[in-house]
Amino acid sequence: MKNNELILILDFGGQYNQLIARRVRECNVYSEVVPFDISLDKIKEKNPKGIIFTGGPASCYGDDAPKCDEGIFDLGIPILGICYGMQLMTNVLGGTVSRAEKREYGTTDVDIDNSSPLFKGFDSKNGFLMSHTDFVSSVPDGFRNIAYTDSCPNAGMENLERNLFGIQFHPEVNNSVNGIFVIRNFLYNICNCSGDWQISSFVDETVNKLKDKIGDKKVLCALSGGVDSSVAAVLVSKAVGKNLTCIFLDHGLLRKNEGDEVEKIFTEQFDINLIRVNCKERFLSKLSGVVDPEAKRKIIGEEFIRVFEEEAKKIGTVDFLVQGTIYPDVIESGLGKSSVIKSHHNVGGLPDYVDFKEIVEPLRSLFKDEVRKTGLELGIPENLVFRQPFPGPGLAIRVIGEVTDDKLDILKEADSIFREEIANAELHKSINQYFAVLTNLKSVGVMGDERTYDYTIALRAVETTDFMTGVWSKIPYSVLEKVSSRIVNEVKHVNRVVYDITSKPPATIEWE
Ligand code: XMP
């Protein structure tokens, strides 16, 4: 990886920590989020060009305030403290942090001194997001004030001699319109970065590293057809060719034609050794009579592992198992102290069941949008790279009640029409997840002169960034009208279509 330049981000538990890392990478500098209590030796080993302290919910003078090793200020590495990071810097270096009577929140006019290298090129007033109660009431010796607002006397400070900077506002969020330039100034004017982080160099260097690591040994990958496992598989195949075998389980719960599409891309376009296991009957018989959503999930998860294990046994011992782990999984699984924890409910737990010696995780350092860029760089088709999230238990949790072959067929057709019309209306990039649900409800309708008694399809479409919360998408009536009319006309056994207008919370995105 051509990431010789590194910015370390010390995580003090703020909610925007990952965003800071992404913004730094958007400026073409590689960044890593690390726990606030990282040791000085570790920092020296990593040899960063600069360090950023994140914000955080604590008060720096509180008993359990997270604190970094104080020696960090003497390493000679430039540091930018954001919000709590600035307050901590102040507290440790002898300034004063006080508590305001009222919290300052919102985009606020900040007066800045643009002779500071941090604000080079800025107008003297800028709107930045402030979100704090504590504030720096007097800066430490050797520092000077470089920004203020009506209610915050020290919204920015610098010590040019020691290359230490603090800002009370959040440059990483979109509400801080020019915030990215503050970060850019820190990287380029203060840390003297040259900006060598690019996806194309990531691909080349990862392929080289994988070649060195794997050599001519055998690698196995569980391919789901999702973005992460697909990009990981193609990267590894670029490095080791036919020594990679991908196992793709088609449990019959994928969307219309999805199994064939995945097979086609990986065998025809990339010439990867792919074993497609068609095991629909096996899954459906296990699901027969099961109506409880959690029971369905459990059965599918267990059966998935069992089939994978059987297939892997046929191949015998492999040296490496590919996992599509991405950076947010690494950060969220306990490295940092952020209070936002995403629930992971992927089907899997594969490593325990497969005979392998080591795991390779080629995407471990990438954010989702970087995984997508990598996918495009590798030539993976756009529709796969920008595929919306699809749950591991697949359509089984979108057929309410018992899952049967007939019901799956109805749902696949209705869902495919919905997706097609969303794409025709060019809404597919603005709606983050959209799909059809086969409710277990039958109702009376009339077609021609005939009474019908058939299923109701529900349409679900949400706009969200984190999938933890989301709002229902305001799809134009004309599009909904077309979808509804096509579904009742083209899909047998459906005589009614409804649109789910519930946000999350209180509803979840999936119906089960
Ligand atoms: P909910 O329904 O909890 O979904 O609002 C949030 C996101 O997670 C996906 N989801 C799952 N993904 N296995 C998965 O791999 C599951 O069991 C599962 N349940 C929900 C859902 O599609 C949405 O993107």
XYZ file of C-alpha atoms and ligand atoms in Angstrom:
536
model
C 0.000 0.000 0.000
C 1.418 3.362 -0.899
C 0.323 4.825 2.393
C 3.679 5.962 3.640
C 1.962 8.982 5.053
C -0.252 8.280 8.010
C -2.484 10.442 10.178
C -3.400 8.886 13.507
C -6.798 9.723 14.929
C -7.044 9.247 18.681
C -10.572 8.176 19.507
C -11.986 9.890 22.590
C -15.464 8.534 21.976
C -17.044 11.263 19.866
C -19.747 10.379 17.405
C -17.906 11.777 14.373
C -14.665 9.833 14.782
C -15.010 7.731 11.669
C -16.046 10.791 9.747
C -12.758 12.494 10.618
C -10.854 9.484 9.269
C -12.862 9.577 6.063
C -12.344 13.287 5.564
C -8.595 12.845 5.938
C -8.659 10.090 3.331
C -10.777 12.288 1.075
C -7.788 14.627 1.177
C -5.691 11.691 -0.135
C -3.923 11.002 3.125
C -4.259 7.598 4.771
C -5.671 7.682 8.308
C -6.276 5.229 11.105
C -8.517 5.514 14.157
C -6.798 4.232 17.297
C -7.810 4.148 20.982
C -6.991 7.319 22.942
C -4.676 5.401 25.284
C -2.363 4.099 22.554
C 1.202 3.874 23.893
C 3.938 6.272 22.866
C 6.002 3.351 21.555
C 3.152 2.271 19.307
C 2.773 5.811 18.011
C 6.493 6.035 17.279
C 6.351 2.694 15.519
C 3.529 3.924 13.310
C 5.447 7.104 12.627
C 2.490 9.341 11.715
C 2.851 12.670 9.939
C 0.228 14.128 12.248
C -2.221 13.289 15.015
C -5.844 14.345 15.455
C -7.674 14.128 18.781
C -11.395 13.575 18.293
C -14.230 15.049 20.289
C -15.928 13.028 22.992
C -18.759 13.163 25.517
C -16.604 13.458 28.671
C -15.395 16.503 30.596
C -11.611 16.586 30.617
C -11.490 17.358 34.343
C -13.893 14.545 35.253
C -12.616 11.544 37.239
C -13.006 9.072 34.439
C -12.016 11.438 31.639
C -10.201 9.591 28.858
C -6.609 10.800 28.706
C -3.786 10.048 26.350
C -0.149 9.658 27.336
C 0.990 13.217 28.089
C 4.316 12.532 26.401
C 2.474 12.731 23.090
C 2.884 16.538 23.128
C 6.670 16.190 23.184
C 7.011 13.845 20.217
C 7.386 16.730 17.790
C 4.451 15.421 15.747
C 1.814 18.050 14.809
C -1.442 17.615 16.739
C -4.907 18.979 16.042
C -7.344 18.682 18.945
C -11.019 18.875 18.023
C -13.604 19.829 20.685
C -12.832 17.501 23.636
C -9.407 17.047 22.026
C -8.750 20.786 22.300
C -9.982 20.865 25.886
C -7.783 17.942 26.870
C -4.757 19.590 25.260
C -5.558 22.746 27.240
C -6.049 20.868 30.483
C -2.772 18.948 30.183
C -0.683 21.913 29.042
C -1.788 24.282 31.807
C -4.688 26.297 30.360
C -8.191 26.419 31.845
C -11.317 24.615 30.750
C -14.621 25.860 32.164
C -18.210 24.792 31.989
C -20.643 27.112 30.220
C -24.093 27.617 31.671
C -25.687 26.692 28.402
C -24.678 24.207 25.749
C -23.703 25.849 22.455
C -25.112 23.799 19.609
C -25.555 24.427 15.922
C -23.841 26.034 12.993
C -22.311 29.191 14.418
C -20.449 32.164 12.974
C -16.825 31.751 13.955
C -14.412 34.694 13.672
C -11.018 33.391 12.690
C -7.508 34.713 12.330
C -6.567 33.664 8.834
C -2.890 34.318 9.392
C -2.825 30.896 11.123
C -1.681 28.113 8.766
C -4.789 26.209 9.896
C -7.034 28.879 8.379
C -4.945 29.882 5.384
C -7.156 31.045 2.525
C -10.262 31.466 4.706
C -12.546 34.487 5.038
C -12.543 35.966 8.518
C -16.037 34.656 9.332
C -17.141 31.055 8.746
C -20.090 28.931 9.757
C -18.890 25.878 11.680
C -20.750 23.348 13.800
C -20.331 23.970 17.533
C -21.518 21.289 19.926
C -20.188 21.687 23.463
C -20.785 22.769 27.022
C -17.178 22.927 28.278
C -14.916 25.480 26.658
C -11.350 26.755 26.888
C -11.495 29.876 29.069
C -7.754 30.506 28.935
C -5.282 28.972 26.519
C -2.078 27.350 27.848
C 1.201 29.297 27.917
C 2.808 29.479 24.518
C -0.562 29.310 22.722
C -2.446 32.141 21.081
C -6.117 32.526 20.270
C -6.988 32.107 16.585
C -10.809 31.897 16.656
C -13.832 32.945 18.729
C -17.619 33.093 18.638
C -20.085 35.279 20.510
C -20.294 32.753 23.325
C -16.943 30.972 23.080
C -13.856 33.124 23.628
C -11.412 30.457 22.456
C -12.847 28.547 19.524
C -9.334 27.999 18.142
C -5.755 28.119 19.430
C -2.268 27.414 18.176
C 1.274 26.994 19.362
C 3.274 27.301 16.162
C 6.572 26.455 17.785
C 5.296 23.072 18.963
C 2.891 22.551 16.059
C -0.073 22.112 18.389
C -3.540 23.289 17.362
C -6.991 23.157 18.881
C -10.447 23.941 17.543
C -13.702 23.874 19.454
C -15.877 23.336 16.354
C -16.279 20.225 14.203
C -14.655 20.639 10.785
C -15.552 17.068 9.752
C -19.331 17.435 9.445
C -21.180 18.708 6.390
C -22.763 21.551 8.376
C -19.258 23.049 8.602
C -19.214 23.987 4.941
C -15.504 24.821 4.675
C -14.499 22.390 7.409
C -12.751 20.075 4.975
C -10.330 22.934 4.169
C -9.362 23.207 7.830
C -8.472 19.517 7.725
C -6.696 19.966 4.399
C -4.686 22.885 5.805
C -3.674 20.791 8.796
C -2.545 17.956 6.526
C -0.787 19.986 3.875
C 0.350 23.226 5.581
C 1.174 21.841 8.993
C 1.941 18.119 8.638
C 3.516 18.631 5.188
C 1.696 15.671 3.685
C 2.006 15.162 -0.048
C -1.249 13.178 -0.440
C -0.244 9.718 -1.654
C -3.408 7.801 -0.723
C -5.295 6.660 -3.821
C -7.496 3.692 -4.562
C -5.449 2.658 -7.610
C -2.275 2.488 -5.558
C -4.185 0.659 -2.824
C -5.186 -1.990 -5.353
C -1.660 -2.437 -6.754
C -0.026 -2.601 -3.397
C -2.647 -4.880 -1.853
C -2.289 -7.301 -4.749
C 1.485 -7.311 -4.261
C 1.150 -7.838 -0.521
C -1.311 -10.689 -1.059
C 1.077 -12.302 -3.548
C 3.873 -12.152 -0.981
C 1.694 -13.448 1.814
C -0.137 -16.235 0.010
C 2.435 -17.325 -2.565
C 1.185 -20.537 -4.199
C -0.920 -21.672 -1.249
C -4.646 -22.398 -1.345
C -7.298 -19.829 -0.470
C -11.010 -20.224 0.139
C -13.660 -17.507 0.037
C -17.363 -17.586 0.894
C -18.889 -15.408 -1.771
C -22.308 -13.943 -0.995
C -22.627 -11.692 -4.010
C -22.568 -8.686 -1.677
C -20.150 -5.833 -2.246
C -17.578 -6.667 0.416
C -17.091 -10.352 -0.296
C -17.126 -9.698 -4.055
C -14.440 -7.026 -3.932
C -12.347 -9.111 -1.525
C -12.624 -12.133 -3.816
C -11.616 -10.235 -6.945
C -8.647 -8.626 -5.177
C -7.407 -11.990 -3.949
C -7.968 -13.598 -7.324
C -5.869 -10.875 -8.950
C -3.061 -11.919 -6.645
C -3.325 -15.718 -6.697
C -5.530 -16.625 -9.692
C -6.812 -20.187 -9.623
C -5.417 -20.885 -6.187
C -8.508 -19.091 -4.937
C -11.736 -21.061 -4.746
C -14.986 -19.262 -4.056
C -17.980 -21.053 -2.657
C -21.283 -19.405 -3.470
C -24.298 -20.835 -1.683
C -27.506 -20.279 -3.545
C -30.088 -21.016 -0.870
C -32.965 -19.974 -3.114
C -33.604 -16.904 -0.972
C -31.811 -14.502 -3.297
C -33.588 -11.981 -5.503
C -34.791 -12.765 -9.013
C -31.907 -13.980 -11.243
C -29.331 -12.985 -8.645
C -27.680 -16.384 -8.417
C -27.132 -16.522 -12.186
C -25.849 -12.963 -12.298
C -23.276 -13.579 -9.586
C -22.124 -16.789 -11.249
C -21.807 -15.062 -14.601
C -19.736 -12.153 -13.331
C -17.307 -14.287 -11.382
C -16.819 -17.074 -13.873
C -17.060 -15.201 -17.172
C -15.707 -11.776 -16.382
C -13.122 -12.742 -13.787
C -12.486 -16.425 -14.539
C -12.561 -17.292 -10.841
C -12.831 -20.877 -9.594
C -16.402 -20.753 -8.393
C -18.395 -23.530 -6.822
C -22.075 -22.664 -6.884
C -24.009 -24.813 -4.473
C -27.699 -24.933 -5.287
C -29.326 -25.856 -2.021
C -32.776 -24.293 -2.180
C -34.639 -27.515 -1.377
C -32.489 -28.120 1.638
C -33.190 -24.658 3.049
C -36.885 -24.738 2.234
C -37.373 -28.078 3.917
C -35.655 -26.759 7.056
C -37.912 -23.688 6.933
C -41.077 -25.653 6.388
C -43.730 -24.692 8.952
C -41.491 -22.056 10.583
C -43.107 -18.642 11.079
C -41.068 -16.966 13.773
C -38.585 -14.474 12.234
C -35.795 -15.184 14.689
C -36.248 -18.927 14.228
C -35.935 -18.416 10.464
C -32.726 -16.435 10.934
C -31.261 -19.092 13.199
C -32.152 -21.966 10.900
C -30.715 -20.202 7.865
C -27.553 -19.214 9.710
C -26.945 -22.736 10.941
C -27.774 -24.397 7.640
C -25.520 -21.950 5.829
C -22.593 -22.956 7.983
C -23.383 -26.646 7.607
C -23.499 -26.519 3.805
C -20.373 -24.400 3.646
C -18.586 -26.819 5.933
C -19.547 -29.778 3.757
C -18.337 -28.038 0.622
C -15.138 -26.878 2.269
C -14.433 -30.441 3.413
C -14.539 -31.578 -0.206
C -11.741 -29.149 -0.946
C -9.723 -30.244 2.086
C -7.384 -28.151 4.124
C -6.837 -24.673 2.815
C -4.166 -22.300 3.950
C -6.170 -19.103 3.973
C -9.787 -18.056 4.361
C -10.820 -14.705 2.871
C -13.063 -12.467 4.960
C -14.670 -9.290 3.668
C -14.179 -7.409 6.962
C -14.168 -3.651 6.415
C -12.857 -0.811 8.558
C -16.086 0.179 10.354
C -16.397 -3.452 11.566
C -12.901 -3.234 12.976
C -13.534 0.064 14.741
C -16.966 -0.919 15.997
C -15.871 -4.235 17.345
C -14.202 -2.680 20.323
C -11.054 -0.845 19.264
C -12.473 2.551 19.996
C -14.730 3.807 22.717
C -17.463 5.319 20.533
C -20.895 5.147 22.034
C -22.571 4.219 18.740
C -22.456 0.461 18.325
C -23.963 -1.108 15.224
C -25.612 -4.444 15.628
C -24.057 -6.987 13.369
C -26.301 -9.724 12.266
C -24.547 -11.375 9.413
C -25.033 -15.003 8.688
C -21.737 -16.630 9.369
C -19.213 -17.452 11.991
C -17.412 -19.384 9.289
C -13.892 -19.480 10.682
C -14.852 -21.964 13.405
C -16.126 -24.441 10.889
C -13.524 -24.456 8.205
C -10.127 -26.058 8.236
C -7.807 -23.194 7.453
C -4.620 -21.766 8.858
C -4.997 -18.033 8.557
C -7.526 -15.346 7.661
C -6.876 -12.760 4.971
C -8.851 -9.547 5.185
C -7.804 -7.400 2.233
C -10.434 -4.712 2.904
C -9.751 -4.335 6.604
C -8.541 -0.764 6.252
C -11.276 0.521 3.921
C -14.509 2.383 4.466
C -17.560 1.272 2.505
C -17.265 4.001 -0.120
C -13.605 3.081 -0.580
C -14.576 -0.580 -0.998
C -16.940 0.544 -3.762
C -14.220 2.613 -5.439
C -11.923 -0.405 -5.232
C -14.626 -2.534 -6.839
C -14.967 -0.094 -9.734
C -11.179 0.095 -10.093
C -11.151 -3.709 -10.384
C -13.803 -3.623 -13.104
C -16.663 -5.099 -11.082
C -19.956 -3.988 -12.693
C -21.626 -0.908 -11.222
C -24.850 -2.681 -10.348
C -22.956 -5.046 -8.075
C -20.680 -2.368 -6.637
C -23.623 -0.117 -5.749
C -25.877 -2.976 -4.741
C -28.147 -2.090 -1.860
C -27.625 -4.031 1.362
C -29.283 -7.419 1.330
C -29.788 -9.395 4.549
C -28.056 -12.755 4.980
C -31.380 -14.588 5.543
C -32.500 -13.074 2.221
C -36.098 -13.192 1.107
C -36.996 -15.526 3.968
C -37.467 -12.461 6.188
C -39.457 -10.678 3.475
C -41.980 -13.482 3.135
C -44.034 -13.005 6.260
C -45.021 -16.266 7.886
C -44.045 -19.603 6.419
C -41.649 -19.528 3.482
C -42.683 -21.613 0.489
C -41.425 -21.891 -3.053
C -44.656 -20.377 -4.415
C -44.506 -17.416 -2.090
C -40.869 -16.822 -2.971
C -41.751 -16.756 -6.660
C -44.469 -14.161 -6.080
C -42.153 -12.004 -4.021
C -39.267 -12.249 -6.505
C -41.469 -11.037 -9.359
C -42.986 -8.161 -7.382
C -39.611 -7.108 -6.012
C -38.029 -7.170 -9.432
C -40.752 -4.872 -10.833
C -40.315 -2.458 -7.938
C -36.545 -2.336 -8.423
C -36.894 -1.905 -12.152
C -39.257 1.059 -11.787
C -37.070 2.688 -9.138
C -34.172 2.458 -11.577
C -36.326 3.785 -14.451
C -37.236 6.772 -12.303
C -33.521 7.197 -11.476
C -34.225 6.991 -7.783
C -31.889 4.060 -7.165
C -29.003 6.215 -5.955
C -31.021 8.352 -3.576
C -32.993 5.578 -1.880
C -30.677 3.484 0.245
C -32.773 0.354 0.548
C -35.952 -0.608 -1.240
C -37.706 -3.908 -1.669
C -41.037 -5.683 -1.705
C -42.470 -7.725 1.152
C -44.983 -10.501 0.726
C -47.370 -9.936 3.609
C -49.223 -12.972 4.795
C -52.458 -11.109 4.276
C -55.038 -12.038 1.683
C -57.854 -9.708 0.774
C -60.742 -9.466 -1.650
C -60.329 -7.800 -5.004
C -61.966 -7.743 -8.380
C -60.321 -8.428 -11.718
C -62.423 -8.238 -14.834
C -65.723 -9.540 -13.531
C -64.133 -11.974 -11.161
C -63.782 -11.820 -7.434
C -60.225 -12.467 -6.301
C -58.861 -13.405 -2.905
C -55.127 -12.889 -3.074
C -51.999 -11.608 -1.407
C -51.035 -8.066 -0.476
C -47.562 -6.864 -1.418
C -46.001 -4.142 0.726
C -43.370 -1.833 -0.736
C -40.610 -0.584 1.557
C -38.127 2.173 0.727
C -35.916 4.039 3.179
C -33.356 6.788 3.148
C -30.610 6.352 5.680
C -26.878 6.646 6.064
C -26.238 4.186 8.866
C -29.244 1.851 8.627
C -29.690 2.344 12.381
C -32.257 5.056 11.799
C -33.992 6.058 8.594
C -36.952 7.814 7.065
C -39.410 6.388 4.574
C -38.721 7.642 1.117
C -41.149 10.094 -0.470
C -41.347 8.271 -3.779
C -43.446 10.289 -6.272
C -47.046 9.046 -6.565
C -46.614 8.532 -10.291
C -43.844 5.984 -9.660
C -45.825 4.209 -6.944
C -48.832 4.141 -9.238
C -46.850 2.495 -12.005
C -45.294 -0.061 -9.649
C -48.652 -0.916 -8.138
C -50.366 -1.297 -11.472
C -47.559 -3.418 -12.914
C -47.433 -5.700 -9.876
C -51.162 -6.468 -9.809
C -51.227 -6.934 -13.557
C -48.034 -8.940 -13.982
C -47.728 -10.966 -10.794
C -50.193 -13.759 -10.278
C -51.798 -14.051 -6.819
C -51.341 -10.406 -5.895
C -54.389 -8.137 -5.933
C -53.318 -5.326 -3.622
C -50.197 -3.189 -3.117
C -49.538 -0.974 -0.096
C -46.684 1.433 0.674
C -45.024 1.356 4.083
C -44.853 4.935 5.420
C -43.141 4.188 8.717
C -39.703 5.472 9.593
C -37.098 3.703 11.714
C -37.597 3.958 14.621
C -40.274 2.954 15.507
C -40.370 0.379 12.692
C -37.323 -1.523 11.500
C -36.314 -1.534 7.853
C -37.085 -5.196 7.296
C -40.531 -6.403 8.255
C -39.165 -9.379 10.153
P -33.488 -3.570 10.389
O -34.572 -4.424 9.829
O -32.923 -4.093 11.686
O -32.290 -3.648 9.343
O -33.881 -2.123 10.481
C -31.152 -2.833 9.336
C -30.269 -3.309 8.202
O -29.797 -4.628 8.476
C -30.246 -5.536 7.490
N -30.633 -6.782 8.167
C -29.885 -7.903 8.178
N -28.701 -8.185 7.600
N -28.790 -10.376 8.498
C -28.168 -9.429 7.749
O -27.103 -9.726 7.204
C -29.977 -10.166 9.123
O -30.507 -11.041 9.793
C -30.561 -8.857 8.940
N -31.698 -8.275 9.402
C -31.721 -7.005 8.899
C -31.392 -4.858 6.793
O -31.564 -5.324 5.463
C -30.999 -3.414 6.873
O -30.070 -3.084 5.846
